[in-house]
Short mmCIF file of C-alpha atoms and ligand atoms in Angstrom, two decimals:
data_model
loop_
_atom_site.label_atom_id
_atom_site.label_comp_id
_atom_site.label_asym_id
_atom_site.label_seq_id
_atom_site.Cartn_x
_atom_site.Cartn_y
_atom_site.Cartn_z
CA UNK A 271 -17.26 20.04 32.02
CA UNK A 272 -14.50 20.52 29.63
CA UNK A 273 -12.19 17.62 28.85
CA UNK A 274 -15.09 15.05 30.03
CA UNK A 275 -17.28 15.44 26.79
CA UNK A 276 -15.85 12.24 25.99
CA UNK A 277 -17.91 10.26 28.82
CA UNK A 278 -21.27 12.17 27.44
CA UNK A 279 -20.27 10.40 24.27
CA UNK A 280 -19.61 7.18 25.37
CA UNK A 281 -23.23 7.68 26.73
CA UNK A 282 -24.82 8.40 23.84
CA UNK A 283 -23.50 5.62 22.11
CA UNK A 284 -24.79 3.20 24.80
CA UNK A 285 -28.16 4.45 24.48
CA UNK A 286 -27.86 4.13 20.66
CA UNK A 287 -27.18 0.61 20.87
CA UNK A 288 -30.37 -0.03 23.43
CA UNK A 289 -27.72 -1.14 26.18
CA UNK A 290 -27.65 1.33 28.45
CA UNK A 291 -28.63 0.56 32.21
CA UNK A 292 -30.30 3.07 34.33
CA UNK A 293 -30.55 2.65 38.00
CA UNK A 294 -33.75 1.62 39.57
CA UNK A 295 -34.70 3.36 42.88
CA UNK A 296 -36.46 1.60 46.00
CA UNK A 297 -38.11 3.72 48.58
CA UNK A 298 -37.99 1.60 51.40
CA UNK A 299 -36.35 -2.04 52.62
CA UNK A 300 -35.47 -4.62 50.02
CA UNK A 301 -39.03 -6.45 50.28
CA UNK A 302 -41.19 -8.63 48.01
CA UNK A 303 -43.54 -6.30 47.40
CA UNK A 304 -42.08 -2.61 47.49
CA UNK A 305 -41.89 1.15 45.96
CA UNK A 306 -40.10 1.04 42.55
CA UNK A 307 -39.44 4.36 41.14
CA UNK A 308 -42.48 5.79 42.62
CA UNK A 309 -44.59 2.36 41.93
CA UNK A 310 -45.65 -0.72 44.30
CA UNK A 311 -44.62 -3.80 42.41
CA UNK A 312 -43.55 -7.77 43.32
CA UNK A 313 -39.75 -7.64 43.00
CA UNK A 314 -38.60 -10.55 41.05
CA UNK A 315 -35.33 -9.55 41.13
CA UNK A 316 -33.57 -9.47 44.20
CA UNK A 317 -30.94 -11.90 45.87
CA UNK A 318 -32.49 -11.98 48.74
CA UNK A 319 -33.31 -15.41 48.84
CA UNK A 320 -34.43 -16.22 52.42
CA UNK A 321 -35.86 -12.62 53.08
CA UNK A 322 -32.65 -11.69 55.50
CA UNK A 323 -32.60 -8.13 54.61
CA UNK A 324 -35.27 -7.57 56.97
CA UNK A 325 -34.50 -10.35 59.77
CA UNK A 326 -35.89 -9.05 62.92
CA UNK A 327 -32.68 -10.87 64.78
CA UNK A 328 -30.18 -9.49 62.55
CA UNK A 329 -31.78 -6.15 62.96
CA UNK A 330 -31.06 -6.61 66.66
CA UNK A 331 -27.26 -8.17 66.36
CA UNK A 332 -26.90 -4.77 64.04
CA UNK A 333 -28.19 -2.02 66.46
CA UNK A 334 -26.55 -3.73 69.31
CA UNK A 335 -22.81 -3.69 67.74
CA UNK A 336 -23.59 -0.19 66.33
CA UNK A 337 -24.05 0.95 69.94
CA UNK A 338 -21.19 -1.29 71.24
CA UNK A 339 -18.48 -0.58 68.42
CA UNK A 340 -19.67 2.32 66.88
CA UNK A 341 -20.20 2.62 63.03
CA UNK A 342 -16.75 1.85 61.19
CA UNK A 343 -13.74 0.61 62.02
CA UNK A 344 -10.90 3.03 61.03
CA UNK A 345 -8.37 0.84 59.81
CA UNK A 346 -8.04 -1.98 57.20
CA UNK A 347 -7.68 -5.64 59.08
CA UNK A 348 -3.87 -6.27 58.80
CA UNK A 349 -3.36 -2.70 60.95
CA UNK A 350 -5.83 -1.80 63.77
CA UNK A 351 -9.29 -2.58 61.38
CA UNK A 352 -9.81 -6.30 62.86
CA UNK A 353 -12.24 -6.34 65.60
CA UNK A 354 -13.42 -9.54 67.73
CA UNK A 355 -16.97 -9.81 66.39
CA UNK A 356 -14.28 -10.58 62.53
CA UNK A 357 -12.38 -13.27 64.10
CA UNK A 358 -16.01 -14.47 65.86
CA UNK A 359 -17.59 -14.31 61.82
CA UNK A 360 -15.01 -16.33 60.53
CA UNK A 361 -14.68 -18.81 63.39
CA UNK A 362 -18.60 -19.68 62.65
CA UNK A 363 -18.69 -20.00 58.92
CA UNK A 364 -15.33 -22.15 59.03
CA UNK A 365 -17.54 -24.81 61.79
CA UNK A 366 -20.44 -24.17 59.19
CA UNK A 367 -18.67 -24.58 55.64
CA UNK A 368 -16.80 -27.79 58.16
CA UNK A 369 -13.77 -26.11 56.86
CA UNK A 370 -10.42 -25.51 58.93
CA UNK A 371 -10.59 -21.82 58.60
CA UNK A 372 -12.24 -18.40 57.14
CA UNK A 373 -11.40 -15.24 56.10
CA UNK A 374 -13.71 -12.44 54.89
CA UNK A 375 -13.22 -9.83 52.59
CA UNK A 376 -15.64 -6.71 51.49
CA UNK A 377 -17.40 -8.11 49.07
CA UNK A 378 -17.82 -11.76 47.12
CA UNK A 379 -16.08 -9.50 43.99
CA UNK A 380 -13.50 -8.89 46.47
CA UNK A 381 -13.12 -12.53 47.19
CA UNK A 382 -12.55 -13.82 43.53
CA UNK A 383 -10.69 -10.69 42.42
CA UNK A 384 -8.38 -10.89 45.29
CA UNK A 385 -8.26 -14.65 45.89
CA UNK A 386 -7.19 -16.05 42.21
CA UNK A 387 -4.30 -14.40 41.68
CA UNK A 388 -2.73 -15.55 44.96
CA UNK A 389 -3.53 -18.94 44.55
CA UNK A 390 -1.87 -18.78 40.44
CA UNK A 391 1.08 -17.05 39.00
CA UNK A 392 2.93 -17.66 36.42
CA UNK A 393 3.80 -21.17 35.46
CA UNK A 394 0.59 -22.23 36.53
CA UNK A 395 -3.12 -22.78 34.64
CA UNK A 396 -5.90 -21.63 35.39
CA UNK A 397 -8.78 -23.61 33.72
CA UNK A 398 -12.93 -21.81 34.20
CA UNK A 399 -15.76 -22.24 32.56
CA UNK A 400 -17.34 -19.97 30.00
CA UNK A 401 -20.28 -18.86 32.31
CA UNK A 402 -18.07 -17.85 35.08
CA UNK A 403 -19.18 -14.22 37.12
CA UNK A 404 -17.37 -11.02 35.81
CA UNK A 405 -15.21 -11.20 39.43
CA UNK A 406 -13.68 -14.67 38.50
CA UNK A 407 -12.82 -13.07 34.89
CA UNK A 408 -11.13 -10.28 36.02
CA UNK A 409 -9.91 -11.88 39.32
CA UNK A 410 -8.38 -14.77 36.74
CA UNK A 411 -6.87 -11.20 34.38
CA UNK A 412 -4.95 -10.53 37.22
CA UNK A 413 -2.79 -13.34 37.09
CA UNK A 414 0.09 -14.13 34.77
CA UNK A 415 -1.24 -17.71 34.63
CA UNK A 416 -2.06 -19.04 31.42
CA UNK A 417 -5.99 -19.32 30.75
CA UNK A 418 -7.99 -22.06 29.34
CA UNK A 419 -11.38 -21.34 29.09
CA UNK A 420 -14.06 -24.25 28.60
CA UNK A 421 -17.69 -24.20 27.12
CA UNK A 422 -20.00 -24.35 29.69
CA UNK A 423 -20.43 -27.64 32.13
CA UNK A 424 -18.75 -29.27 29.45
CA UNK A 425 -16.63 -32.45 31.27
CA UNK A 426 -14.79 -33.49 28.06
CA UNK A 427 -13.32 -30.04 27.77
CA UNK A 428 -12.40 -29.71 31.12
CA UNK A 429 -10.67 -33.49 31.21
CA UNK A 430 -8.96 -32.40 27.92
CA UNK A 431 -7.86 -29.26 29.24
CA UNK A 432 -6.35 -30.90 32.58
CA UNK A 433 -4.55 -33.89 30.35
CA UNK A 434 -2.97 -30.53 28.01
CA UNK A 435 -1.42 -29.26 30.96
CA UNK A 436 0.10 -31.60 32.99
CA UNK A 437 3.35 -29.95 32.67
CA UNK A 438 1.83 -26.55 34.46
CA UNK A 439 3.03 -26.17 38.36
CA UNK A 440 0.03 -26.06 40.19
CA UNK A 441 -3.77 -26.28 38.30
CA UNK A 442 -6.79 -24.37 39.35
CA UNK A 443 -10.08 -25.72 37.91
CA UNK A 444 -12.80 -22.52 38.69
CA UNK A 445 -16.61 -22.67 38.69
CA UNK A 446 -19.40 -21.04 39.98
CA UNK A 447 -21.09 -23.70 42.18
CA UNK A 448 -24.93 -22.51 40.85
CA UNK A 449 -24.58 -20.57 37.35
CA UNK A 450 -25.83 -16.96 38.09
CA UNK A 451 -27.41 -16.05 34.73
CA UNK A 452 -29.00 -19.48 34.35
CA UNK A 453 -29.68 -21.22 37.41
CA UNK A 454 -28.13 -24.45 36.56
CA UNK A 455 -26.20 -25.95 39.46
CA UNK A 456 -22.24 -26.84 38.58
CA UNK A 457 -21.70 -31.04 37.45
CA UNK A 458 -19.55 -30.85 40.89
CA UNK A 459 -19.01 -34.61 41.68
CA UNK A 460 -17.24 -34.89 38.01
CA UNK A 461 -15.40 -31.90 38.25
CA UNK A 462 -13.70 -32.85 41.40
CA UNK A 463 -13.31 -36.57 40.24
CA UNK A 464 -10.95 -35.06 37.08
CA UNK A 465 -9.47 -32.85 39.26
CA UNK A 466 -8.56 -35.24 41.34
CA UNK A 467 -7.30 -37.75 38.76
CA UNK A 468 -5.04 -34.83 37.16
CA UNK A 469 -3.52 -33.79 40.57
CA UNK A 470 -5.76 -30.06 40.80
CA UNK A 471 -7.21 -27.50 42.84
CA UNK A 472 -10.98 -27.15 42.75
CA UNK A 473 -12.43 -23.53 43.15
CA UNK A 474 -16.12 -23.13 43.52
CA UNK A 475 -17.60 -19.96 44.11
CA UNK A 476 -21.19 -20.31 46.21
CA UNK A 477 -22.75 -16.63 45.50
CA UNK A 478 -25.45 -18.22 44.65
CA UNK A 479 -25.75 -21.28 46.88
CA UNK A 480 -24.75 -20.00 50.10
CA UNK A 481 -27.96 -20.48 52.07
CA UNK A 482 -29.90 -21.83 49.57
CA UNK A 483 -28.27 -25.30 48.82
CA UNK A 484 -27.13 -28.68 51.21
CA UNK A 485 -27.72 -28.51 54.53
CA UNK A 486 -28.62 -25.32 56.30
CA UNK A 487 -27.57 -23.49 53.28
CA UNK A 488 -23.96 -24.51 53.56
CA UNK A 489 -23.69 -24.41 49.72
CA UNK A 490 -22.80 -26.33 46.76
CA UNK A 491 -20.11 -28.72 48.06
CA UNK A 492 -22.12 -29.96 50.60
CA UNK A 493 -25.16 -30.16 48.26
CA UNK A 494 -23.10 -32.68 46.25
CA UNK A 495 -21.46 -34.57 49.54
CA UNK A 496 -18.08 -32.95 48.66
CA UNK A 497 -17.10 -31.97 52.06
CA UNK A 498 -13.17 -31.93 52.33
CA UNK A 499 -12.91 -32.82 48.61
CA UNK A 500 -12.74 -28.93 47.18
CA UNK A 501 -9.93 -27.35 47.93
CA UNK A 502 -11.33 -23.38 47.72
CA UNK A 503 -14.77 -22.52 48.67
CA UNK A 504 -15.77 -18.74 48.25
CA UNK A 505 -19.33 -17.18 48.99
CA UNK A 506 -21.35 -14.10 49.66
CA UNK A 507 -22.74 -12.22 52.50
CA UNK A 508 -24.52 -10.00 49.93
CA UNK A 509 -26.94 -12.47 48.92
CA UNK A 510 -29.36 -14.95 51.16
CA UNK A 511 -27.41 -13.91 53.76
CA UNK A 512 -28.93 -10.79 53.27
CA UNK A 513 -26.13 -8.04 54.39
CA UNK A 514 -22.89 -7.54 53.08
CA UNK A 515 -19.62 -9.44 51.84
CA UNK A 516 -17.64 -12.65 50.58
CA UNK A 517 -15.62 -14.88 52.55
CA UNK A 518 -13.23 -17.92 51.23
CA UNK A 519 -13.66 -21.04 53.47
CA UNK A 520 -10.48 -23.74 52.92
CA UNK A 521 -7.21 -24.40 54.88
CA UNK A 522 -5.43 -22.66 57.71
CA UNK A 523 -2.24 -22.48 55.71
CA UNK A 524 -4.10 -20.36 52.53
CA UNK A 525 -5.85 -17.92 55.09
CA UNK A 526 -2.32 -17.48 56.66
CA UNK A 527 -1.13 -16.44 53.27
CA UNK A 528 -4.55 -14.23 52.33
CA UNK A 529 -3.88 -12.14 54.72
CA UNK A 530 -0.68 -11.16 53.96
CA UNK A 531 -1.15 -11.37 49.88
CA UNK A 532 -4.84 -10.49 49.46
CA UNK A 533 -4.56 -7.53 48.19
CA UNK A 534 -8.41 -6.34 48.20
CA UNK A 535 -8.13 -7.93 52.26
CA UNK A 536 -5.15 -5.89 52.73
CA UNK A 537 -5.76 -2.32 51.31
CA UNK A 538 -9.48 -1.24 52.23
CA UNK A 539 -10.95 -1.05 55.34
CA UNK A 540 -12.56 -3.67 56.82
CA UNK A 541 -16.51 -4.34 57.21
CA UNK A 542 -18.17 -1.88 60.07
CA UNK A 543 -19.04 -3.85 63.14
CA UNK A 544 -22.86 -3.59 62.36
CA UNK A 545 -22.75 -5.35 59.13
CA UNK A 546 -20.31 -8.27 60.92
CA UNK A 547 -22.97 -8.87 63.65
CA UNK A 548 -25.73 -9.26 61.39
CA UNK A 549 -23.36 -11.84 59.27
CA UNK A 550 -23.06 -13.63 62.68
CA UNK A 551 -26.73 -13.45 63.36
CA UNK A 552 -27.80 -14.75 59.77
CA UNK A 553 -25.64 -18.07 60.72
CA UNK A 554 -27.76 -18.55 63.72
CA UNK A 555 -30.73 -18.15 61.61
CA UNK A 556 -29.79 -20.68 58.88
CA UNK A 557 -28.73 -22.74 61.89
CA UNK A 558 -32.53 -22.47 63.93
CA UNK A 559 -34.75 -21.79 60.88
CA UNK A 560 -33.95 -24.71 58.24
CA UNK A 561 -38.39 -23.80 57.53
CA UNK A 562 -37.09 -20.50 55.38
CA UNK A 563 -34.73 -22.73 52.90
CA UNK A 564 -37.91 -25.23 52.39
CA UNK A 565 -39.69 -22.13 51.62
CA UNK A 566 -37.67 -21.07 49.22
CA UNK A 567 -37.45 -24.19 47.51
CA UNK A 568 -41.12 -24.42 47.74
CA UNK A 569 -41.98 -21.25 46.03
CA UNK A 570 -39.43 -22.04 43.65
CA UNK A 571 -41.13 -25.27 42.43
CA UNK A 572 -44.67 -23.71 42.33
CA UNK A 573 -43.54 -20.92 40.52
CA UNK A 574 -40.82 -22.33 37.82
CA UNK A 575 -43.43 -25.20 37.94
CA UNK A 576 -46.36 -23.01 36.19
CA UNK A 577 -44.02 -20.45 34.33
CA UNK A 578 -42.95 -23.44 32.21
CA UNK A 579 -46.37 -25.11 31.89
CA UNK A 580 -47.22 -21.70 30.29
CA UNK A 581 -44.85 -22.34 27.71
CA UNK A 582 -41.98 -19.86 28.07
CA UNK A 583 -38.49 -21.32 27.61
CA UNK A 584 -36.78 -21.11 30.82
CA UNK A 585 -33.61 -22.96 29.82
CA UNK A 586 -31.40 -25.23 32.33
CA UNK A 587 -32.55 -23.77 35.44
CA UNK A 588 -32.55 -25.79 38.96
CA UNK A 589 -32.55 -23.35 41.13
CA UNK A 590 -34.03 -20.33 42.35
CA UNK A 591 -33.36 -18.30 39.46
CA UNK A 592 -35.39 -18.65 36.79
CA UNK A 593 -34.21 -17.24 33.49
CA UNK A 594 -37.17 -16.36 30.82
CA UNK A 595 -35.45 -16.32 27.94
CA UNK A 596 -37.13 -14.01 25.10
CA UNK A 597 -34.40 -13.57 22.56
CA UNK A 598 -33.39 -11.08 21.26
CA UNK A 599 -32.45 -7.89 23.05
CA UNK A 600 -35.22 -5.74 22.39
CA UNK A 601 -37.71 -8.58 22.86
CA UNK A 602 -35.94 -9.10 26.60
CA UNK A 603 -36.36 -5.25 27.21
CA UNK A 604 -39.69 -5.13 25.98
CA UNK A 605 -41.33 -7.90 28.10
CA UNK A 606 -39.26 -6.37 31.12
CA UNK A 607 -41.41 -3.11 30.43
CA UNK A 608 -44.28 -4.83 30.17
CA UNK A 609 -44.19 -6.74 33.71
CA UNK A 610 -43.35 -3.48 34.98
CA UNK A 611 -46.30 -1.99 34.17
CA UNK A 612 -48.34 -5.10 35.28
CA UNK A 613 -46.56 -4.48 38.80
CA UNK A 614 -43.79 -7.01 38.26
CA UNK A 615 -40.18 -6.16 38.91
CA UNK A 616 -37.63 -8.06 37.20
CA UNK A 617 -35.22 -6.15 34.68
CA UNK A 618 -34.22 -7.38 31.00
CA UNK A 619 -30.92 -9.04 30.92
CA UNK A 620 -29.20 -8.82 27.41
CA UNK A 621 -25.93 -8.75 25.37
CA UNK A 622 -23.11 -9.45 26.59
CA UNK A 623 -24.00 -10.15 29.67
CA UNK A 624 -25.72 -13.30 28.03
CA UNK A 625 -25.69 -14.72 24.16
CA UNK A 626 -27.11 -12.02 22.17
CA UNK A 627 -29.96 -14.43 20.40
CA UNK A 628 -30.70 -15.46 24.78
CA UNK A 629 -31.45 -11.88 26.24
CA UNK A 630 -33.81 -12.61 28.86
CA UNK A 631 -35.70 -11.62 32.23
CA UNK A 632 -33.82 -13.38 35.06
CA UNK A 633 -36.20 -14.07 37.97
CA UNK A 634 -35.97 -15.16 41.59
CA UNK A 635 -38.59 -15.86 44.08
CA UNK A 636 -37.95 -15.69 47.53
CA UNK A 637 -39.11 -17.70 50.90
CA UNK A 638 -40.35 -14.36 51.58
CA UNK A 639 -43.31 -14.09 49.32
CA UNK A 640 -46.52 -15.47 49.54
CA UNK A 641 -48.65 -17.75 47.29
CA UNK A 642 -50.54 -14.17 46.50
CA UNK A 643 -47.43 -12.77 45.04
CA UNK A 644 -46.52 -15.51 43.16
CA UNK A 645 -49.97 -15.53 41.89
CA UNK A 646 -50.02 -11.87 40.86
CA UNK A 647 -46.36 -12.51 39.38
CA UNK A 648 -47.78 -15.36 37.50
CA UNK A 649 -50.37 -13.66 35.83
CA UNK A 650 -48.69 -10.87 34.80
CA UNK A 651 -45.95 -13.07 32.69
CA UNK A 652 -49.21 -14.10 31.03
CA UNK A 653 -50.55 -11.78 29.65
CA UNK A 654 -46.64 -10.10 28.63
CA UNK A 655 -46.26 -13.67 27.19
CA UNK A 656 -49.10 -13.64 25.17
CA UNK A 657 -48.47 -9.63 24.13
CA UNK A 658 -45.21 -10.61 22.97
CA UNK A 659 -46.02 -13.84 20.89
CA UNK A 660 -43.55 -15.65 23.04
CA UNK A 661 -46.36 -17.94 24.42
CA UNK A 662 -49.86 -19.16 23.39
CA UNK A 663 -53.02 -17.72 24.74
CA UNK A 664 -54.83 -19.20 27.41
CA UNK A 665 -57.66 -21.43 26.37
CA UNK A 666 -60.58 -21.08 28.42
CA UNK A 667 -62.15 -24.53 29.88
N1 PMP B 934 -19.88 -14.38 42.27
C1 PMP B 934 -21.08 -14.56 41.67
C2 PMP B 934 -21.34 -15.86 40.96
C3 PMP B 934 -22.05 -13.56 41.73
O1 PMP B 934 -23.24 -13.72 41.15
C4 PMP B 934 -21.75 -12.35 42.43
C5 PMP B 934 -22.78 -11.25 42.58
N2 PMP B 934 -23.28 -10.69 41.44
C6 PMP B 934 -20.50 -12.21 43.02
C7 PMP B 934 -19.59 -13.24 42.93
C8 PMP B 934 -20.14 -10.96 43.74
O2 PMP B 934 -20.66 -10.97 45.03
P1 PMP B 934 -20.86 -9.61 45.84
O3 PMP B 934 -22.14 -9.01 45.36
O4 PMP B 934 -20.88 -10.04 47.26
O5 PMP B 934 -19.70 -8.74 45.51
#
């Protein structure tokens, strides 16, 4: 169309440079084994870490409020968009997150994009680490607070960077509470012990922990025995929950204000009631089924256990994602296409979404698949491993 050549441009460009992303189609449920652009393969990829998508009792909770509320809502929350089966979601996860209060919002990006800048303006700091998500960087742009930005899970920075700014009004430390690229879990304890020696506010974002760390899946504060001591605690719905959205659990006082300066909460219509039951359901199920997070963490030690022993370099990892780092871009891409093609799902992760020289294929099991999958999966990363040179061949005993 004429006066949109430009985007066709941009395109092209992205393509030159080997960075552009194409979407990936499914033809069916999010599953561990299922249709891939036309192909069966073990999806490796997926944050579906306890296998909710597909939860025969969240299925039910969803159908049932679909035929009781119908399928939206109509409104945003602050006018006529908040509906009893909201105010019953955010009663539960404040009892489970043993916080005084919840709020949701659409999405977790919603949550730290919304979130941040009412909790920092200007006179205040703002002080995240390197390897925060994309949300927290733009949810932290914002803001007119000033930035300081530390190298990853490093405590002296962080100590330094509270001492530099004791003059500041209020001081927000932000971290993800398990690192999304690399699967290493936040140094928590210290982090709250300097922010409590320098008089701030802890953020942690639990994307990835919600449901898979501390008890029940109540997340990364509880992991660490921080209960009460972390003043912000965000997390998804989108990932082992299995549906859709974020919600902050902390005080009654900052929900209070959320609602009237959360701008993402107050301008876009609130989840339908469908997606708000099965939120509710999934508590009950991390609640009644504690088996599906020992599954998780059992297929996660079998599998990170033997992906190592074959020699590939799967960096800090502690946690259900796996990183296998390959290098460089291409290399990443290249062993991405590879699984693929050995029925293994798992896309190539590259510049500058991670260090150019650490492009990799970021992996994460499930409680959902079986021993047989894992198996299959296995196998597959060795013979891409050996194509590739990035791991010896298998000598035969
Ligand atoms: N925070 C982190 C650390 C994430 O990994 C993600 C998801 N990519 C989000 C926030 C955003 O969550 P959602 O998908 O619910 O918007």
């Amino acid at each position: 169309m004429r006066n949109m050549e430009w985007a066709d441009d941009e395109v092209r460009e992205l393509k030159a440079s080997g960075t552009f992303v194409e979407l990936n189609v499914l033809a069916g449920p999010q599953k561990p084994r299922e249709i891939v652009n036309g192909r069966e393969v073990i999806n490796l990829c997926s944050n579906n870490y306890l296998g909710l998508t597909t939860h025969p009792r969240m299925r039910e909770a969803a159908l049932a409020a679909l035929n009781e509320f119908g399928v939206g809502t109509g409104s945003v929350r602050a006018i006529s968009g908040t509906m009893t089966l909201h105010v019953q979601l955010e009663d539960r996860l404040a009892r489970f997150k043993h916080t005084e209060a919840s709020l949701v919002f659409q999405s977790g990006f919603a949550c730290n994009s919304g979130i941040i800048p009412v909790l920092a303006a200007e006179g205040d700091v703002i002080i995240t680490d390197q390897l925060n998500h994309a949300s927290i960087i733009d949810g932290i742009r914002l803001t007119k607070a000033d930035r300081k930005i530390f190298p990853h899970a490093d405590m002296d920075a962080l100590e330094e960077a509270l001492r530099a700014s004791q003059g500041a009004r209020r001081r927000l430390v932000v971290t993800d509470g398990v690192f999304s690229m690399d699967g290493d879990i936040a140094k928590l304890p210290e982090i709250v012990g300097l922010a409590e020696k320098y008089g701030a506010m802890v953020y942690v974002d639990d994307a990835h922990s919600s449901g898979v760390l501390g008890a029940n899946g109540r997340g990364s504060v509880n992991h660490f025995g921080l209960d009460g001591r972390v003043q912000v605690q965000v997390g998804t719905l989108s990932k082992a929950i299995g549906v859709l959205g974020g919600y902050v659990a902390s005080t009654q006082g900052l929900r209070d204000l959320l609602i009237n300066r959360g701008r993402p909460f107050i301008f876009s219509t609130s989840h339908p009631p469908a997606v708000t039951a099965a939120c509710i359901a999934a508590i009950d199920v991390l609640e009644s089924e504690p088996e599906l997070i020992e599954k998780l963490w059992d297929n996660t030690k079998y599998f990170k256990t033997r992906i190592r022993d074959m020699g590939f370099d799967t960096g800090a990892s502690e946690t259900p994602i796996t990183p296998v780092i390959a290098g460089e871009s291409h290399k990443a891409m290249e062993l991405s296409r590879i699984l693929f093609r050995e029925g293994v799902f798992a896309p190539g992760i590259v510049f500058p979404t991670v260090a150019a020289d650490k492009a990799r294929v970021r992996t994460i099991v499930t409680a959902a698949h079986s021993k047989q999958d894992l198996d299959e999966a296995l196998a597959a990363f060795q013979k891409a491993g050996e194509e590739l040179g990035l791991i010896g061949a298998r000598v035969p005993v």
